[in-house]
Amino acid sequence: MTEEPWHESDEFWQTTAPFMFNEQSWEDVPKQVDGFLALLDLAPGSYILDCACGPGRHSLELARRGFKVTGIDRTRRYLSLARRQAEAEGLSLELVLEDMRLLSRPDTFDAALSMFTSFGYFEDPAENLQVLLNLHRSLKNDGVLLMELSGKEIIARIYQRRDWRERDGAYMLEERNVADDWKRMNSRWILVKDGAVHEYSFSHWLYSARELGALLEESGFRQIMFYGDSAGAPYDHEAKRLVAVARK
């Protein structure tokens, strides 16, 4: 039997969610949205695609601000959480269960987002390129894509082989190994909670600004700019994140 890829495991996304989407990650969203809206310069009511939206952190905030938002994700539970919150607030928000490799909404959106290192999951690099091609196709002419991820240059600067975190009596141990001449990061997460141990191994591609820029160009994007955070800081030795903004 073929082993299920890590990114298609509902158990992985559900079990690790409290560590990936903690209170601070939600509290940071309004400031992040302030920053990237300034970079994108969108008209009120623009149509925005949130690719791999997770539990809807950015989709919900954008809907609160009057944008017409479509969030897609492959994890049904995350979409259910986002839908429940949208209904509680009376927000209009489209949420779609979809694999980003199969996304097809030609010429629909004014802007697309790929946040929180939601790119580079797939072992075959052609599938990662397909995601960018899908995003390019889904944008209107002169539409804009914003990607936010942990850049290779930043990871090299702050790299730690192992660390651990505690949350509500649960412990997450993380082990990271750079692989294939800095092309990929192999990770192992061990979650200990209520006497049970859950272990997950996964791998994702690492991209420098130059490498990501080349992929965006290959996908048809132009006017590609890089920043060191969502507020538009330079992408230099003090950068916190790799933020790319590219036009169709």
CSV table of N, CA and C in Angstrom, one decimal, residues 51-193:
chain,number,residue,atom,x,y,z
A,51,CYS,N,-5.3,31.0,-0.8
A,51,CYS,CA,-4.9,29.7,-1.2
A,51,CYS,C,-4.3,29.0,0.0
A,52,ALA,N,-4.8,27.8,0.4
A,52,ALA,CA,-4.5,27.1,1.6
A,52,ALA,C,-4.8,28.0,2.8
A,53,CYS,N,-6.0,28.3,3.0
A,53,CYS,CA,-6.5,29.3,4.0
A,53,CYS,C,-6.5,28.7,5.4
A,54,GLY,N,-6.4,27.4,5.6
A,54,GLY,CA,-6.4,26.9,6.9
A,54,GLY,C,-7.7,27.2,7.6
A,55,PRO,N,-7.7,27.5,8.9
A,55,PRO,CA,-8.9,27.8,9.6
A,55,PRO,C,-9.4,29.2,9.3
A,56,GLY,N,-8.8,29.9,8.3
A,56,GLY,CA,-9.4,31.1,7.9
A,56,GLY,C,-9.0,32.4,8.5
A,57,ARG,N,-7.8,32.4,9.1
A,57,ARG,CA,-7.3,33.6,9.8
A,57,ARG,C,-7.4,34.8,8.9
A,58,HIS,N,-6.8,34.8,7.7
A,58,HIS,CA,-6.7,36.0,6.9
A,58,HIS,C,-8.0,36.1,6.1
A,59,SER,N,-8.6,35.0,5.7
A,59,SER,CA,-9.9,35.1,5.0
A,59,SER,C,-10.9,35.9,5.8
A,60,LEU,N,-11.1,35.5,7.1
A,60,LEU,CA,-12.0,36.2,7.9
A,60,LEU,C,-11.8,37.6,8.1
A,61,GLU,N,-10.5,38.0,8.3
A,61,GLU,CA,-10.2,39.4,8.5
A,61,GLU,C,-10.4,40.2,7.2
A,62,LEU,N,-10.1,39.6,6.1
A,62,LEU,CA,-10.4,40.3,4.8
A,62,LEU,C,-11.9,40.5,4.6
A,63,ALA,N,-12.7,39.5,4.9
A,63,ALA,CA,-14.1,39.6,4.8
A,63,ALA,C,-14.7,40.6,5.7
A,64,ARG,N,-14.1,40.8,6.9
A,64,ARG,CA,-14.5,41.8,7.9
A,64,ARG,C,-14.3,43.2,7.2
A,65,ARG,N,-13.3,43.3,6.4
A,65,ARG,CA,-13.0,44.6,5.8
A,65,ARG,C,-13.7,44.9,4.4
A,66,GLY,N,-14.7,44.0,4.1
A,66,GLY,CA,-15.5,44.2,3.0
A,66,GLY,C,-15.0,43.6,1.7
A,67,PHE,N,-13.9,42.8,1.7
A,67,PHE,CA,-13.5,42.2,0.5
A,67,PHE,C,-14.3,40.9,0.2
A,68,LYS,N,-14.4,40.6,-1.1
A,68,LYS,CA,-15.1,39.3,-1.5
A,68,LYS,C,-14.0,38.2,-1.5
A,69,VAL,N,-14.1,37.3,-0.6
A,69,VAL,CA,-13.0,36.4,-0.3
A,69,VAL,C,-13.5,34.9,-0.6
A,70,THR,N,-12.6,34.2,-1.3
A,70,THR,CA,-12.7,32.8,-1.5
A,70,THR,C,-11.5,32.1,-0.8
A,71,GLY,N,-11.8,31.3,0.1
A,71,GLY,CA,-10.7,30.5,0.8
A,71,GLY,C,-10.7,29.1,0.4
A,72,ILE,N,-9.6,28.5,-0.1
A,72,ILE,CA,-9.6,27.1,-0.4
A,72,ILE,C,-8.6,26.4,0.5
A,73,ASP,N,-8.9,25.2,0.9
A,73,ASP,CA,-8.0,24.3,1.7
A,73,ASP,C,-8.4,22.9,1.5
A,74,ARG,N,-7.4,22.0,1.7
A,74,ARG,CA,-7.7,20.6,1.6
A,74,ARG,C,-8.2,19.9,2.9
A,75,THR,N,-8.3,20.7,4.0
A,75,THR,CA,-8.6,20.1,5.3
A,75,THR,C,-10.0,20.5,5.6
A,76,ARG,N,-10.9,19.5,5.6
A,76,ARG,CA,-12.3,19.8,5.8
A,76,ARG,C,-12.6,20.5,7.2
A,77,ARG,N,-11.9,20.0,8.2
A,77,ARG,CA,-12.1,20.5,9.6
A,77,ARG,C,-11.7,22.0,9.7
A,78,TYR,N,-10.6,22.4,9.0
A,78,TYR,CA,-10.2,23.8,9.0
A,78,TYR,C,-11.3,24.7,8.4
A,79,LEU,N,-11.9,24.2,7.3
A,79,LEU,CA,-12.9,25.0,6.6
A,79,LEU,C,-14.2,25.0,7.5
A,80,SER,N,-14.5,24.0,8.2
A,80,SER,CA,-15.6,24.0,9.1
A,80,SER,C,-15.5,25.0,10.2
A,81,LEU,N,-14.2,25.1,10.7
A,81,LEU,CA,-14.0,26.1,11.8
A,81,LEU,C,-14.1,27.5,11.2
A,82,ALA,N,-13.6,27.7,10.0
A,82,ALA,CA,-13.7,29.1,9.4
A,82,ALA,C,-15.2,29.4,9.1
A,83,ARG,N,-15.9,28.4,8.6
A,83,ARG,CA,-17.3,28.7,8.2
A,83,ARG,C,-18.1,29.0,9.5
A,84,ARG,N,-17.9,28.3,10.6
A,84,ARG,CA,-18.6,28.5,11.8
A,84,ARG,C,-18.3,30.0,12.3
A,85,GLN,N,-17.1,30.4,12.2
A,85,GLN,CA,-16.8,31.8,12.7
A,85,GLN,C,-17.4,32.8,11.8
A,86,ALA,N,-17.4,32.6,10.5
A,86,ALA,CA,-18.0,33.5,9.5
A,86,ALA,C,-19.5,33.6,9.8
A,87,GLU,N,-20.1,32.5,10.1
A,87,GLU,CA,-21.6,32.6,10.3
A,87,GLU,C,-21.8,33.3,11.7
A,88,ALA,N,-21.0,33.1,12.7
A,88,ALA,CA,-21.2,33.8,13.9
A,88,ALA,C,-21.1,35.3,13.8
A,89,GLU,N,-20.2,35.7,12.9
A,89,GLU,CA,-20.0,37.2,12.7
A,89,GLU,C,-20.9,37.7,11.6
A,90,GLY,N,-21.6,36.9,10.9
A,90,GLY,CA,-22.4,37.3,9.8
A,90,GLY,C,-21.6,37.8,8.6
A,91,LEU,N,-20.5,37.1,8.3
A,91,LEU,CA,-19.6,37.5,7.2
A,91,LEU,C,-19.9,36.7,6.0
A,92,SER,N,-19.8,37.3,4.8
A,92,SER,CA,-20.0,36.6,3.6
A,92,SER,C,-18.6,36.1,3.1
A,93,LEU,N,-18.5,34.8,3.1
A,93,LEU,CA,-17.1,34.2,2.8
A,93,LEU,C,-17.3,32.9,2.1
A,94,GLU,N,-16.8,32.7,0.9
A,94,GLU,CA,-16.8,31.4,0.2
A,94,GLU,C,-15.7,30.5,0.7
A,95,LEU,N,-16.0,29.3,1.1
A,95,LEU,CA,-14.9,28.4,1.5
A,95,LEU,C,-15.1,27.1,0.7
A,96,VAL,N,-14.0,26.7,0.1
A,96,VAL,CA,-14.0,25.6,-0.8
A,96,VAL,C,-13.0,24.5,-0.5
A,97,LEU,N,-13.5,23.2,-0.4
A,97,LEU,CA,-12.6,22.1,-0.2
A,97,LEU,C,-11.9,21.8,-1.5
A,98,GLU,N,-10.6,22.1,-1.6
A,98,GLU,CA,-9.9,21.9,-2.9
A,98,GLU,C,-8.4,21.7,-2.7
A,99,ASP,N,-7.8,20.9,-3.5
A,99,ASP,CA,-6.4,20.7,-3.6
A,99,ASP,C,-5.8,21.9,-4.5
A,100,MET,N,-4.8,22.6,-4.0
A,100,MET,CA,-4.3,23.7,-4.7
A,100,MET,C,-3.7,23.3,-6.1
A,101,ARG,N,-3.4,22.0,-6.2
A,101,ARG,CA,-2.9,21.6,-7.5
A,101,ARG,C,-4.0,21.5,-8.6
A,102,LEU,N,-5.2,21.5,-8.1
A,102,LEU,CA,-6.4,21.3,-9.0
A,102,LEU,C,-7.2,22.6,-9.1
A,103,LEU,N,-6.7,23.7,-8.5
A,103,LEU,CA,-7.4,24.9,-8.5
A,103,LEU,C,-7.7,25.4,-10.0
A,104,SER,N,-8.9,25.8,-10.3
A,104,SER,CA,-9.2,26.3,-11.6
A,104,SER,C,-10.4,27.3,-11.5
A,105,ARG,N,-10.0,28.6,-11.5
A,105,ARG,CA,-10.9,29.7,-11.5
A,105,ARG,C,-10.4,30.8,-12.4
A,106,PRO,N,-10.4,30.5,-13.7
A,106,PRO,CA,-9.7,31.4,-14.7
A,106,PRO,C,-10.2,32.9,-14.6
A,107,ASP,N,-9.3,33.8,-14.6
A,107,ASP,CA,-9.6,35.3,-14.7
A,107,ASP,C,-10.7,35.7,-13.7
A,108,THR,N,-10.6,35.3,-12.4
A,108,THR,CA,-11.6,35.5,-11.4
A,108,THR,C,-11.2,36.5,-10.4
A,109,PHE,N,-10.0,36.6,-9.9
A,109,PHE,CA,-9.6,37.3,-8.7
A,109,PHE,C,-8.7,38.5,-9.0
A,110,ASP,N,-8.9,39.5,-8.2
A,110,ASP,CA,-8.0,40.7,-8.3
A,110,ASP,C,-6.7,40.4,-7.6
A,111,ALA,N,-6.7,39.6,-6.6
A,111,ALA,CA,-5.5,39.3,-5.8
A,111,ALA,C,-5.6,37.8,-5.3
A,112,ALA,N,-4.4,37.2,-5.1
A,112,ALA,CA,-4.4,35.9,-4.5
A,112,ALA,C,-3.3,35.9,-3.4
A,113,LEU,N,-3.5,35.1,-2.4
A,113,LEU,CA,-2.6,35.0,-1.2
A,113,LEU,C,-2.1,33.6,-1.0
A,114,SER,N,-0.9,33.5,-0.7
A,114,SER,CA,-0.3,32.2,-0.2
A,114,SER,C,0.5,32.5,1.0
A,115,MET,N,-0.1,32.3,2.2
A,115,MET,CA,0.5,32.7,3.4
A,115,MET,C,1.0,31.5,4.2
A,116,PHE,N,1.9,31.9,5.2
A,116,PHE,CA,2.3,31.0,6.2
A,116,PHE,C,3.0,29.7,5.7
A,117,THR,N,4.0,30.0,4.7
A,117,THR,CA,4.7,28.9,4.1
A,117,THR,C,3.8,27.8,3.6
A,118,SER,N,2.8,28.2,2.8
A,118,SER,CA,1.9,27.2,2.3
A,118,SER,C,2.2,26.8,0.8
A,119,PHE,N,3.5,26.9,0.5
A,119,PHE,CA,4.0,26.6,-0.8
A,119,PHE,C,5.3,25.7,-0.7
A,120,GLY,N,5.4,24.8,-1.6
A,120,GLY,CA,6.6,23.9,-1.6
A,120,GLY,C,6.3,22.6,-0.9
A,121,TYR,N,5.0,22.2,-0.8
A,121,TYR,CA,4.7,20.9,-0.1
A,121,TYR,C,5.0,19.7,-0.9
A,122,PHE,N,5.0,19.8,-2.2
A,122,PHE,CA,4.9,18.6,-3.0
A,122,PHE,C,6.2,18.1,-3.5
A,123,GLU,N,6.4,16.8,-3.4
A,123,GLU,CA,7.8,16.2,-3.6
A,123,GLU,C,8.2,16.5,-5.1
A,124,ASP,N,7.3,16.4,-6.0
A,124,ASP,CA,7.6,16.6,-7.4
A,124,ASP,C,7.6,18.2,-7.6
A,125,PRO,N,8.7,18.8,-8.0
A,125,PRO,CA,8.8,20.2,-8.2
A,125,PRO,C,7.8,20.7,-9.3
A,126,ALA,N,7.4,19.8,-10.2
A,126,ALA,CA,6.5,20.2,-11.3
A,126,ALA,C,5.1,20.5,-10.6
A,127,GLU,N,4.8,19.8,-9.5
A,127,GLU,CA,3.5,20.1,-8.9
A,127,GLU,C,3.5,21.4,-8.2
A,128,ASN,N,4.6,21.8,-7.6
A,128,ASN,CA,4.7,23.1,-7.0
A,128,ASN,C,4.6,24.2,-8.1
A,129,LEU,N,5.2,24.0,-9.2
A,129,LEU,CA,5.1,24.9,-10.3
A,129,LEU,C,3.6,25.0,-10.8
A,130,GLN,N,3.0,23.9,-10.8
A,130,GLN,CA,1.6,23.8,-11.2
A,130,GLN,C,0.7,24.7,-10.3
A,131,VAL,N,1.0,24.8,-9.0
A,131,VAL,CA,0.3,25.7,-8.1
A,131,VAL,C,0.4,27.1,-8.5
A,132,LEU,N,1.6,27.5,-8.9
A,132,LEU,CA,1.8,28.9,-9.3
A,132,LEU,C,1.1,29.2,-10.7
A,133,LEU,N,1.1,28.2,-11.6
A,133,LEU,CA,0.4,28.3,-12.8
A,133,LEU,C,-1.1,28.5,-12.6
A,134,ASN,N,-1.6,27.7,-11.6
A,134,ASN,CA,-3.0,27.8,-11.3
A,134,ASN,C,-3.4,29.2,-10.7
A,135,LEU,N,-2.5,29.7,-9.9
A,135,LEU,CA,-2.8,31.0,-9.3
A,135,LEU,C,-2.7,32.1,-10.4
A,136,HIS,N,-1.7,32.0,-11.3
A,136,HIS,CA,-1.6,32.9,-12.3
A,136,HIS,C,-2.9,32.9,-13.2
A,137,ARG,N,-3.4,31.7,-13.5
A,137,ARG,CA,-4.6,31.6,-14.4
A,137,ARG,C,-5.8,32.1,-13.6
A,138,SER,N,-5.8,32.0,-12.3
A,138,SER,CA,-7.0,32.4,-11.6
A,138,SER,C,-7.1,33.9,-11.4
A,139,LEU,N,-6.0,34.7,-11.6
A,139,LEU,CA,-6.0,36.1,-11.5
A,139,LEU,C,-6.6,36.8,-12.8
A,140,LYS,N,-7.2,37.9,-12.6
A,140,LYS,CA,-7.6,38.8,-13.7
A,140,LYS,C,-6.3,39.4,-14.3
A,141,ASN,N,-6.4,39.9,-15.5
A,141,ASN,CA,-5.3,40.7,-16.0
A,141,ASN,C,-4.9,41.8,-15.1
A,142,ASP,N,-3.6,41.9,-14.8
A,142,ASP,CA,-3.1,42.9,-13.9
A,142,ASP,C,-3.4,42.5,-12.4
A,143,GLY,N,-3.9,41.3,-12.2
A,143,GLY,CA,-4.1,40.9,-10.8
A,143,GLY,C,-2.7,40.6,-10.1
A,144,VAL,N,-2.8,40.5,-8.8
A,144,VAL,CA,-1.5,40.5,-8.0
A,144,VAL,C,-1.5,39.3,-7.1
A,145,LEU,N,-0.4,38.7,-7.0
A,145,LEU,CA,-0.2,37.6,-6.0
A,145,LEU,C,0.8,38.0,-4.9
A,146,LEU,N,0.4,37.7,-3.7
A,146,LEU,CA,1.3,37.9,-2.5
A,146,LEU,C,1.6,36.5,-1.9
A,147,MET,N,2.9,36.2,-1.8
A,147,MET,CA,3.3,35.0,-1.1
A,147,MET,C,4.1,35.3,0.1
A,148,GLU,N,3.9,34.6,1.2
A,148,GLU,CA,4.6,34.9,2.5
A,148,GLU,C,5.1,33.5,3.0
A,149,LEU,N,6.4,33.4,3.1
A,149,LEU,CA,7.0,32.1,3.6
A,149,LEU,C,8.3,32.4,4.3
A,150,SER,N,8.8,31.3,4.8
A,150,SER,CA,10.1,31.4,5.4
A,150,SER,C,11.2,31.1,4.4
A,151,GLY,N,11.9,32.2,4.0
A,151,GLY,CA,12.9,32.1,3.0
A,151,GLY,C,14.1,31.3,3.4
A,152,LYS,N,14.8,30.8,2.4
A,152,LYS,CA,16.0,30.0,2.7
A,152,LYS,C,17.1,30.8,3.4
A,153,GLU,N,17.2,32.1,3.0
A,153,GLU,CA,18.3,32.9,3.6
A,153,GLU,C,18.0,33.1,5.1
A,154,ILE,N,16.7,33.3,5.4
A,154,ILE,CA,16.3,33.5,6.8
A,154,ILE,C,16.5,32.2,7.6
A,155,ILE,N,16.1,31.1,7.1
A,155,ILE,CA,16.3,29.8,7.7
A,155,ILE,C,17.8,29.5,8.0
A,156,ALA,N,18.6,29.8,7.1
A,156,ALA,CA,20.1,29.6,7.3
A,156,ALA,C,20.6,30.5,8.4
A,157,ARG,N,20.0,31.7,8.6
A,157,ARG,CA,20.5,32.6,9.6
A,157,ARG,C,20.1,32.2,11.0
A,158,ILE,N,18.8,31.6,11.2
A,158,ILE,CA,18.3,31.3,12.5
A,158,ILE,C,18.2,29.8,12.8
A,159,TYR,N,18.8,29.0,11.9
A,159,TYR,CA,18.6,27.5,12.0
A,159,TYR,C,18.9,27.0,13.3
A,160,GLN,N,18.0,26.1,13.8
A,160,GLN,CA,18.2,25.3,15.0
A,160,GLN,C,17.9,23.9,14.7
A,161,ARG,N,18.7,23.0,15.0
A,161,ARG,CA,18.5,21.5,14.7
A,161,ARG,C,17.3,21.0,15.5
A,162,ARG,N,17.2,21.4,16.7
A,162,ARG,CA,16.1,20.9,17.6
A,162,ARG,C,15.6,22.0,18.5
A,163,ASP,N,14.3,22.0,18.8
A,163,ASP,CA,13.7,22.8,19.8
A,163,ASP,C,12.4,22.2,20.3
A,164,TRP,N,11.8,22.8,21.3
A,164,TRP,CA,10.5,22.3,21.7
A,164,TRP,C,9.6,23.4,22.2
A,165,ARG,N,8.3,23.1,22.2
A,165,ARG,CA,7.3,24.1,22.7
A,165,ARG,C,6.3,23.4,23.6
A,166,GLU,N,5.7,24.2,24.5
A,166,GLU,CA,4.7,23.7,25.4
A,166,GLU,C,3.4,24.5,25.2
A,167,ARG,N,2.3,23.8,25.2
A,167,ARG,CA,1.0,24.5,25.1
A,167,ARG,C,-0.1,23.7,25.7
A,168,ASP,N,-0.7,24.3,26.8
A,168,ASP,CA,-1.8,23.6,27.5
A,168,ASP,C,-1.5,22.2,27.9
A,169,GLY,N,-0.3,22.0,28.4
A,169,GLY,CA,0.0,20.7,28.9
A,169,GLY,C,0.5,19.7,27.9
A,170,ALA,N,0.6,20.2,26.6
A,170,ALA,CA,1.1,19.3,25.5
A,170,ALA,C,2.5,19.9,25.1
A,171,TYR,N,3.3,18.9,24.7
A,171,TYR,CA,4.7,19.3,24.3
A,171,TYR,C,4.9,18.9,22.8
A,172,MET,N,5.5,19.8,22.1
A,172,MET,CA,5.9,19.6,20.7
A,172,MET,C,7.4,19.6,20.6
A,173,LEU,N,8.0,18.5,20.2
A,173,LEU,CA,9.4,18.5,20.0
A,173,LEU,C,9.7,18.5,18.5
A,174,GLU,N,10.6,19.4,18.0
A,174,GLU,CA,10.8,19.5,16.6
A,174,GLU,C,12.3,19.3,16.2
A,175,GLU,N,12.5,18.5,15.2
A,175,GLU,CA,13.8,18.2,14.7
A,175,GLU,C,13.9,18.5,13.2
A,176,ARG,N,14.9,19.2,12.8
A,176,ARG,CA,15.0,19.6,11.4
A,176,ARG,C,16.4,19.2,10.8
A,177,ASN,N,16.3,18.8,9.6
A,177,ASN,CA,17.5,18.4,8.9
A,177,ASN,C,17.5,19.0,7.5
A,178,VAL,N,18.5,19.9,7.1
A,178,VAL,CA,18.6,20.4,5.8
A,178,VAL,C,19.1,19.2,4.9
A,179,ALA,N,18.4,19.2,3.7
A,179,ALA,CA,18.7,18.0,2.8
A,179,ALA,C,18.9,18.5,1.4
A,180,ASP,N,19.6,17.7,0.6
A,180,ASP,CA,19.8,17.9,-0.9
A,180,ASP,C,20.4,19.2,-1.2
A,181,ASP,N,21.5,19.5,-0.5
A,181,ASP,CA,22.2,20.8,-0.7
A,181,ASP,C,21.4,22.0,-0.6
A,182,TRP,N,20.6,22.0,0.5
A,182,TRP,CA,19.7,23.1,0.9
A,182,TRP,C,18.5,23.3,-0.1
A,183,LYS,N,18.2,22.2,-0.7
A,183,LYS,CA,16.9,22.3,-1.5
A,183,LYS,C,15.7,22.0,-0.7
A,184,ARG,N,15.8,21.2,0.3
A,184,ARG,CA,14.7,20.8,1.1
A,184,ARG,C,15.0,20.8,2.6
A,185,MET,N,13.9,20.8,3.4
A,185,MET,CA,14.0,20.7,4.8
A,185,MET,C,13.2,19.5,5.2
A,186,ASN,N,13.9,18.5,5.9
A,186,ASN,CA,13.2,17.3,6.4
A,186,ASN,C,12.9,17.6,7.9
A,187,SER,N,11.7,17.4,8.3
A,187,SER,CA,11.4,17.7,9.7
A,187,SER,C,10.7,16.5,10.4
A,188,ARG,N,10.9,16.4,11.7
A,188,ARG,CA,10.2,15.4,12.5
A,188,ARG,C,9.6,16.1,13.7
A,189,TRP,N,8.2,16.0,13.8
A,189,TRP,CA,7.5,16.6,15.0
A,189,TRP,C,7.0,15.4,15.9
A,190,ILE,N,7.3,15.5,17.1
A,190,ILE,CA,6.8,14.6,18.1
A,190,ILE,C,5.9,15.4,19.1
A,191,LEU,N,4.6,15.0,19.2
A,191,LEU,CA,3.7,15.7,20.0
A,191,LEU,C,3.3,14.7,21.2
A,192,VAL,N,3.5,15.2,22.4
A,192,VAL,CA,3.2,14.4,23.6
A,192,VAL,C,2.0,15.1,24.3
A,193,LYS,N,0.9,14.4,24.4
A,193,LYS,CA,-0.3,15.0,25.1
A,193,LYS,C,-1.1,13.9,25.8
